[in-house]
Amino acid sequence: MEPAADLAEAGLRLEVDGAVATVVLDRPERRNAMTFATWRGLARIGRSLPPQVRVVVLRGEGPSFSAGIDLSMFSGGSGESLPDGSDFAASDAFIAELQEGYTWLRDPRFVTVAAIHGHVIGGGFQLALACDIRVAADDVKLCMKEPALGLVPDLTGTKPLVEIVGVNRALELCLTARTVLAEEARRLGLAEIVVPREGLDDAVRELVGSLLAVNPGAAVATKRLLLEATENTLAEQCAAERREQIGRLREMAEARRQG
Ligand code: ACO
């Protein structure tokens, strides 16, 4: 697993307790603003989690989940600047590497839960969108700020955003960069669960308990199946259901044989 000191350098903390890994955005004095190192650190966590981990919780230390990209990244504050795009291939590779900090959260091996509170901005909002389930505190303030800064959201967030709220609402949210509060987030499906701020940890604990109570193989197969559903035709999805179910039936039969 990743050395704690390297993660701390990237503004991250990782706690692994049996089947549950908790990734903490841990730069509260900067509202958990994220640097390139943070995204690379997230990708390394994704690659190195032990095989027993079944649920990954992401949460933020301090008053906010995350204020998005550390604004010093625009001025080379980390000794490394955003590419200027003149070399398409190099810029493409640079962004692709940062996106790896997000894509692993879709891996069917884990169910990923974002516990969000306070400000959830830009790259922070996209991190929450990369997770399977969002549990929000009632003080949550979601904002897709990138277009207001002349950018597009490029940390894997546009696909889940459109899938959740539809293209028209996604356009309105992104191009106005307005803030979505808890009640609207729940109504739009941007948060599956909304609880009072002081109840967030308990709500996440309860959810994690329920997720762990499910048969591990069924959980992996079900996430894999559901993630395919939006892309597949009905015929393809029916075939995927049959394939996954046959896998489950075989595994259950094998378990019975082994007594
Ligand atoms: N990058 C770097 N530093 C930040 C960031 C950030 N994104 N957000 C907050 N900080 C720092 C502040 O500069 C401040 O530092 P200081 O104590 O040295 O003055 C400290 O964190 C606390 O921030 P405050 O603004 O004092 O906290 P407050 O709770 O009043 O406001 C808020 C929080 C709303 C998040 C505000 O800090 C803010 O608007 N930040 C910028 C958000 C932003 O534009 N993010 C980029 C989105 S686009 C993308 O992610 C790709």
Short mmCIF file of C-alpha atoms and ligand atoms in Angstrom, two decimals:
data_model
loop_
_atom_site.label_atom_id
_atom_site.label_comp_id
_atom_site.label_asym_id
_atom_site.label_seq_id
_atom_site.Cartn_x
_atom_site.Cartn_y
_atom_site.Cartn_z
CA MET A 1 0.00 0.00 0.00
CA GLU A 2 1.00 3.63 -0.48
CA PRO A 3 3.34 5.01 2.23
CA ALA A 4 1.38 7.40 4.49
CA ALA A 5 4.03 10.13 4.15
CA ASP A 6 3.71 10.18 0.34
CA LEU A 7 -0.05 10.42 0.64
CA ALA A 8 0.18 13.19 3.24
CA GLU A 9 2.39 15.10 0.81
CA ALA A 10 -0.44 14.80 -1.74
CA GLY A 11 -3.05 15.98 0.79
CA LEU A 12 -4.48 12.51 1.31
CA ARG A 13 -4.89 10.00 4.12
CA LEU A 14 -5.83 6.36 3.73
CA GLU A 15 -7.38 4.21 6.44
CA VAL A 16 -7.98 0.54 5.71
CA ASP A 17 -10.07 -1.44 8.17
CA GLY A 18 -10.77 -4.94 6.87
CA ALA A 19 -13.12 -4.64 3.90
CA VAL A 20 -13.45 -0.85 4.15
CA ALA A 21 -10.97 1.70 2.87
CA THR A 22 -11.51 5.35 3.77
CA VAL A 23 -9.75 7.93 1.63
CA VAL A 24 -9.60 11.28 3.36
CA LEU A 25 -8.97 14.55 1.52
CA ASP A 26 -6.75 16.02 4.17
CA ARG A 27 -5.76 19.64 3.54
CA PRO A 28 -8.47 21.33 5.60
CA GLU A 29 -6.51 24.59 5.81
CA ARG A 30 -6.88 24.81 1.99
CA ARG A 31 -10.45 23.44 2.05
CA ASN A 32 -9.01 20.20 0.62
CA ALA A 33 -8.06 21.90 -2.63
CA MET A 34 -6.47 19.28 -4.85
CA THR A 35 -3.14 19.41 -6.64
CA PHE A 36 -1.82 17.26 -9.47
CA ALA A 37 -0.13 15.24 -6.72
CA THR A 38 -3.52 14.64 -5.09
CA TRP A 39 -4.93 13.13 -8.27
CA ARG A 40 -1.85 11.02 -8.83
CA GLY A 41 -2.06 9.90 -5.20
CA LEU A 42 -5.70 8.89 -5.67
CA ALA A 43 -4.73 6.82 -8.71
CA ARG A 44 -1.97 5.08 -6.73
CA ILE A 45 -4.45 4.30 -3.95
CA GLY A 46 -6.77 2.76 -6.54
CA ARG A 47 -3.96 0.57 -7.86
CA SER A 48 -2.70 -0.55 -4.46
CA LEU A 49 -5.77 -1.28 -2.34
CA PRO A 50 -5.58 -4.74 -0.76
CA PRO A 51 -7.85 -7.40 -2.29
CA GLN A 52 -10.08 -7.67 0.80
CA VAL A 53 -11.36 -4.10 0.31
CA ARG A 54 -14.99 -4.09 -0.86
CA VAL A 55 -16.16 -0.59 0.02
CA VAL A 56 -14.26 2.67 -0.46
CA VAL A 57 -15.44 5.79 1.33
CA LEU A 58 -14.18 9.22 0.29
CA ARG A 59 -14.53 12.07 2.72
CA GLY A 60 -13.05 15.49 3.42
CA GLU A 61 -11.41 16.77 6.59
CA GLY A 62 -12.52 20.15 7.97
CA PRO A 63 -15.32 22.45 6.83
CA SER A 64 -15.54 21.29 3.20
CA PHE A 65 -15.30 18.14 1.13
CA SER A 66 -13.16 19.95 -1.46
CA ALA A 67 -12.73 23.40 -3.00
CA GLY A 68 -11.64 21.76 -6.26
CA ILE A 69 -8.35 22.31 -8.00
CA ASP A 70 -5.74 24.16 -5.98
CA LEU A 71 -5.76 27.51 -7.74
CA SER A 72 -1.96 27.69 -7.48
CA MET A 73 -1.91 24.95 -10.17
CA PHE A 74 -2.79 27.67 -12.67
CA SER A 75 0.41 29.53 -11.88
CA GLY A 76 2.84 26.65 -11.57
CA GLY A 77 2.57 26.71 -7.77
CA SER A 78 3.60 23.07 -7.46
CA GLY A 79 6.59 23.54 -9.77
CA GLU A 80 4.44 22.03 -12.50
CA SER A 81 1.96 23.99 -14.61
CA LEU A 82 -1.13 23.00 -16.51
CA PRO A 83 0.03 22.32 -20.07
CA ASP A 84 -0.72 25.11 -22.57
CA GLY A 85 -2.10 22.63 -25.09
CA SER A 86 0.48 23.41 -27.77
CA ASP A 87 1.59 19.77 -27.77
CA PHE A 88 -1.73 17.94 -28.14
CA ALA A 89 -0.36 14.47 -27.39
CA ALA A 90 1.55 15.58 -24.29
CA SER A 91 -1.43 17.57 -22.96
CA ASP A 92 -3.72 14.63 -23.64
CA ALA A 93 -1.41 12.27 -21.75
CA PHE A 94 -1.12 14.76 -18.86
CA ILE A 95 -4.89 15.01 -18.39
CA ALA A 96 -5.38 11.26 -18.91
CA GLU A 97 -2.96 10.59 -16.04
CA LEU A 98 -4.94 12.92 -13.74
CA GLN A 99 -8.22 11.27 -14.79
CA GLU A 100 -6.83 7.97 -13.50
CA GLY A 101 -7.32 9.43 -10.02
CA TYR A 102 -11.04 9.20 -10.73
CA THR A 103 -11.67 6.27 -13.07
CA TRP A 104 -10.68 3.53 -10.61
CA LEU A 105 -13.68 4.45 -8.47
CA ARG A 106 -15.86 2.74 -11.11
CA ASP A 107 -14.04 -0.58 -10.64
CA PRO A 108 -16.70 -3.21 -9.82
CA ARG A 109 -14.39 -4.69 -7.17
CA PHE A 110 -15.51 -1.91 -4.82
CA VAL A 111 -18.63 0.04 -4.07
CA THR A 112 -17.54 3.65 -3.70
CA VAL A 113 -19.26 6.12 -1.41
CA ALA A 114 -18.67 9.88 -1.32
CA ALA A 115 -19.49 11.44 2.04
CA ILE A 116 -19.88 15.08 1.06
CA HIS A 117 -20.32 18.20 3.14
CA GLY A 118 -19.67 21.91 2.84
CA HIS A 119 -18.22 23.12 -0.44
CA VAL A 120 -17.92 20.50 -3.18
CA ILE A 121 -16.51 22.43 -6.11
CA GLY A 122 -15.14 21.63 -9.56
CA GLY A 123 -12.73 18.70 -9.33
CA GLY A 124 -14.24 17.95 -5.90
CA PHE A 125 -17.74 17.72 -7.39
CA GLN A 126 -16.37 15.46 -10.13
CA LEU A 127 -14.76 13.23 -7.50
CA ALA A 128 -18.14 12.84 -5.81
CA LEU A 129 -19.70 12.10 -9.21
CA ALA A 130 -17.12 9.36 -9.82
CA CYS A 131 -18.43 7.48 -6.78
CA ASP A 132 -21.34 5.04 -6.86
CA ILE A 133 -23.31 6.57 -3.99
CA ARG A 134 -23.24 10.09 -2.57
CA VAL A 135 -24.27 10.68 1.02
CA ALA A 136 -24.61 14.42 1.60
CA ALA A 137 -24.77 16.55 4.72
CA ASP A 138 -27.46 19.19 4.71
CA ASP A 139 -24.79 21.93 4.51
CA VAL A 140 -23.54 20.68 1.13
CA LYS A 141 -22.87 23.21 -1.65
CA LEU A 142 -22.20 21.67 -5.05
CA CYS A 143 -20.76 23.77 -7.85
CA MET A 144 -19.31 22.86 -11.26
CA LYS A 145 -17.11 25.90 -11.55
CA GLU A 146 -14.78 25.03 -14.44
CA PRO A 147 -16.57 26.96 -17.24
CA ALA A 148 -16.53 30.08 -15.05
CA LEU A 149 -12.74 29.73 -15.06
CA GLY A 150 -12.60 29.27 -18.83
CA LEU A 151 -12.23 25.49 -18.61
CA VAL A 152 -14.40 22.43 -19.09
CA PRO A 153 -14.96 19.77 -16.43
CA ASP A 154 -12.39 17.16 -17.52
CA LEU A 155 -12.00 14.92 -14.48
CA THR A 156 -14.51 12.31 -15.68
CA GLY A 157 -17.52 14.24 -14.33
CA THR A 158 -19.49 15.12 -17.47
CA LYS A 159 -20.71 11.58 -18.14
CA PRO A 160 -22.14 10.84 -14.69
CA LEU A 161 -23.52 14.37 -14.44
CA VAL A 162 -25.47 13.99 -17.70
CA GLU A 163 -26.57 10.47 -16.78
CA ILE A 164 -27.89 11.68 -13.44
CA VAL A 165 -29.52 15.02 -14.26
CA GLY A 166 -29.91 14.94 -18.07
CA VAL A 167 -28.10 17.04 -20.64
CA ASN A 168 -30.28 20.16 -20.23
CA ARG A 169 -29.90 20.42 -16.48
CA ALA A 170 -26.20 19.55 -16.76
CA LEU A 171 -25.74 22.41 -19.21
CA GLU A 172 -27.59 24.81 -16.94
CA LEU A 173 -25.54 23.77 -13.89
CA CYS A 174 -22.18 23.94 -15.69
CA LEU A 175 -22.71 27.15 -17.63
CA THR A 176 -24.16 29.11 -14.74
CA ALA A 177 -21.70 27.56 -12.27
CA ARG A 178 -24.43 28.03 -9.71
CA THR A 179 -24.45 26.34 -6.35
CA VAL A 180 -26.78 23.41 -5.70
CA LEU A 181 -27.84 23.02 -2.07
CA ALA A 182 -28.75 19.81 -0.29
CA GLU A 183 -32.48 19.66 -0.99
CA GLU A 184 -32.02 20.27 -4.71
CA ALA A 185 -29.12 17.81 -4.80
CA ARG A 186 -31.41 15.14 -3.38
CA ARG A 187 -34.19 16.04 -5.82
CA LEU A 188 -31.85 15.93 -8.83
CA GLY A 189 -30.33 12.62 -7.73
CA LEU A 190 -26.92 14.20 -7.09
CA ALA A 191 -27.14 12.79 -3.57
CA GLU A 192 -28.82 9.48 -2.80
CA ILE A 193 -29.04 10.27 0.91
CA VAL A 194 -29.16 13.64 2.70
CA VAL A 195 -28.71 13.84 6.45
CA PRO A 196 -28.05 16.52 9.05
CA ARG A 197 -24.35 17.50 9.14
CA GLU A 198 -23.80 15.90 12.54
CA GLY A 199 -25.32 12.62 11.30
CA LEU A 200 -23.08 12.20 8.24
CA ASP A 201 -20.58 9.76 9.76
CA ASP A 202 -23.33 7.60 11.26
CA ALA A 203 -25.26 7.56 7.98
CA VAL A 204 -22.15 6.47 6.08
CA ARG A 205 -21.38 3.80 8.69
CA GLU A 206 -24.91 2.43 8.39
CA LEU A 207 -24.73 2.41 4.59
CA VAL A 208 -21.35 0.67 4.61
CA GLY A 209 -22.75 -1.96 6.99
CA SER A 210 -25.60 -2.65 4.58
CA LEU A 211 -23.26 -2.84 1.58
CA LEU A 212 -21.00 -5.31 3.38
CA ALA A 213 -23.95 -7.52 4.33
CA VAL A 214 -24.43 -8.41 0.64
CA ASN A 215 -22.68 -11.46 -0.80
CA PRO A 216 -19.31 -10.16 -2.15
CA GLY A 217 -19.58 -11.92 -5.52
CA ALA A 218 -23.14 -10.69 -6.02
CA ALA A 219 -22.06 -7.14 -5.21
CA VAL A 220 -19.25 -7.16 -7.79
CA ALA A 221 -21.43 -8.76 -10.47
CA THR A 222 -24.33 -6.39 -9.83
CA LYS A 223 -22.17 -3.26 -10.07
CA ARG A 224 -20.60 -4.58 -13.28
CA LEU A 225 -24.07 -5.26 -14.70
CA LEU A 226 -25.55 -1.90 -13.71
CA LEU A 227 -22.59 0.03 -15.11
CA GLU A 228 -23.15 -1.61 -18.49
CA ALA A 229 -26.86 -0.83 -18.55
CA THR A 230 -26.74 2.71 -19.94
CA GLU A 231 -24.56 1.73 -22.90
CA ASN A 232 -26.17 -1.59 -23.80
CA THR A 233 -29.19 -2.24 -25.97
CA LEU A 234 -31.96 -4.17 -24.24
CA ALA A 235 -30.82 -7.36 -25.99
CA GLU A 236 -27.21 -6.79 -24.89
CA GLN A 237 -28.29 -6.05 -21.33
CA CYS A 238 -30.48 -9.17 -21.22
CA ALA A 239 -27.46 -11.19 -22.37
CA ALA A 240 -25.31 -9.49 -19.71
CA GLU A 241 -27.86 -10.39 -17.03
CA ARG A 242 -27.82 -14.02 -18.15
CA ARG A 243 -24.02 -14.11 -18.20
CA GLU A 244 -23.69 -12.61 -14.72
CA GLN A 245 -26.42 -14.83 -13.32
CA ILE A 246 -24.80 -17.97 -14.70
CA GLY A 247 -21.58 -16.85 -13.00
CA ARG A 248 -23.48 -16.45 -9.73
CA LEU A 249 -25.22 -19.83 -10.09
CA ARG A 250 -21.90 -21.56 -10.76
CA GLU A 251 -20.26 -19.91 -7.77
CA MET A 252 -23.17 -20.80 -5.49
CA ALA A 253 -23.16 -24.41 -6.73
CA GLU A 254 -19.42 -24.61 -6.11
CA ALA A 255 -19.89 -23.24 -2.58
CA ARG A 256 -22.58 -25.90 -1.90
CA ARG A 257 -20.26 -28.65 -3.22
CA GLN A 258 -17.52 -27.49 -0.90
CA GLY A 259 -20.05 -27.69 1.95
N1 ACO B 1 -7.09 26.56 -4.12
C1 ACO B 1 -6.17 27.03 -3.25
N2 ACO B 1 -6.47 27.51 -2.03
C2 ACO B 1 -7.77 27.50 -1.67
C3 ACO B 1 -8.78 27.01 -2.52
C4 ACO B 1 -8.39 26.52 -3.80
N3 ACO B 1 -9.27 26.01 -4.66
N4 ACO B 1 -9.97 27.14 -1.89
C5 ACO B 1 -9.70 27.68 -0.68
N5 ACO B 1 -8.38 27.90 -0.55
C6 ACO B 1 -7.69 28.48 0.59
C7 ACO B 1 -7.99 29.98 0.71
O1 ACO B 1 -7.13 30.74 -0.15
C8 ACO B 1 -7.75 30.22 2.16
O2 ACO B 1 -6.36 30.35 2.38
P1 ACO B 1 -5.81 31.42 3.47
O3 ACO B 1 -6.31 30.90 4.78
O4 ACO B 1 -4.34 31.31 3.30
O5 ACO B 1 -6.40 32.73 3.09
C9 ACO B 1 -8.20 28.90 2.81
O6 ACO B 1 -8.19 27.93 1.79
C10 ACO B 1 -9.60 28.98 3.37
O7 ACO B 1 -10.44 29.45 2.34
P2 ACO B 1 -11.54 30.59 2.57
O8 ACO B 1 -11.88 31.18 1.25
O9 ACO B 1 -11.08 31.54 3.65
O10 ACO B 1 -12.71 29.70 3.15
P3 ACO B 1 -14.26 29.92 3.01
O11 ACO B 1 -14.88 28.83 3.81
O12 ACO B 1 -14.64 31.33 3.32
O13 ACO B 1 -14.60 29.70 1.45
C11 ACO B 1 -14.55 28.50 -0.62
C12 ACO B 1 -14.44 28.42 0.91
C13 ACO B 1 -15.97 28.93 -1.03
C14 ACO B 1 -14.27 27.08 -1.11
C15 ACO B 1 -13.56 29.52 -1.22
O14 ACO B 1 -12.29 29.31 -0.62
C16 ACO B 1 -13.39 29.42 -2.71
O15 ACO B 1 -14.21 29.94 -3.46
N6 ACO B 1 -12.31 28.74 -3.19
C17 ACO B 1 -11.99 28.63 -4.60
C18 ACO B 1 -12.86 27.58 -5.27
C19 ACO B 1 -12.49 27.38 -6.74
O16 ACO B 1 -12.62 28.28 -7.56
N7 ACO B 1 -12.04 26.16 -7.10
C20 ACO B 1 -11.68 25.81 -8.45
C21 ACO B 1 -12.83 25.04 -9.07
S1 ACO B 1 -12.50 24.54 -10.74
C22 ACO B 1 -11.76 23.00 -10.65
O17 ACO B 1 -11.76 22.37 -9.63
C23 ACO B 1 -11.11 22.43 -11.87
#
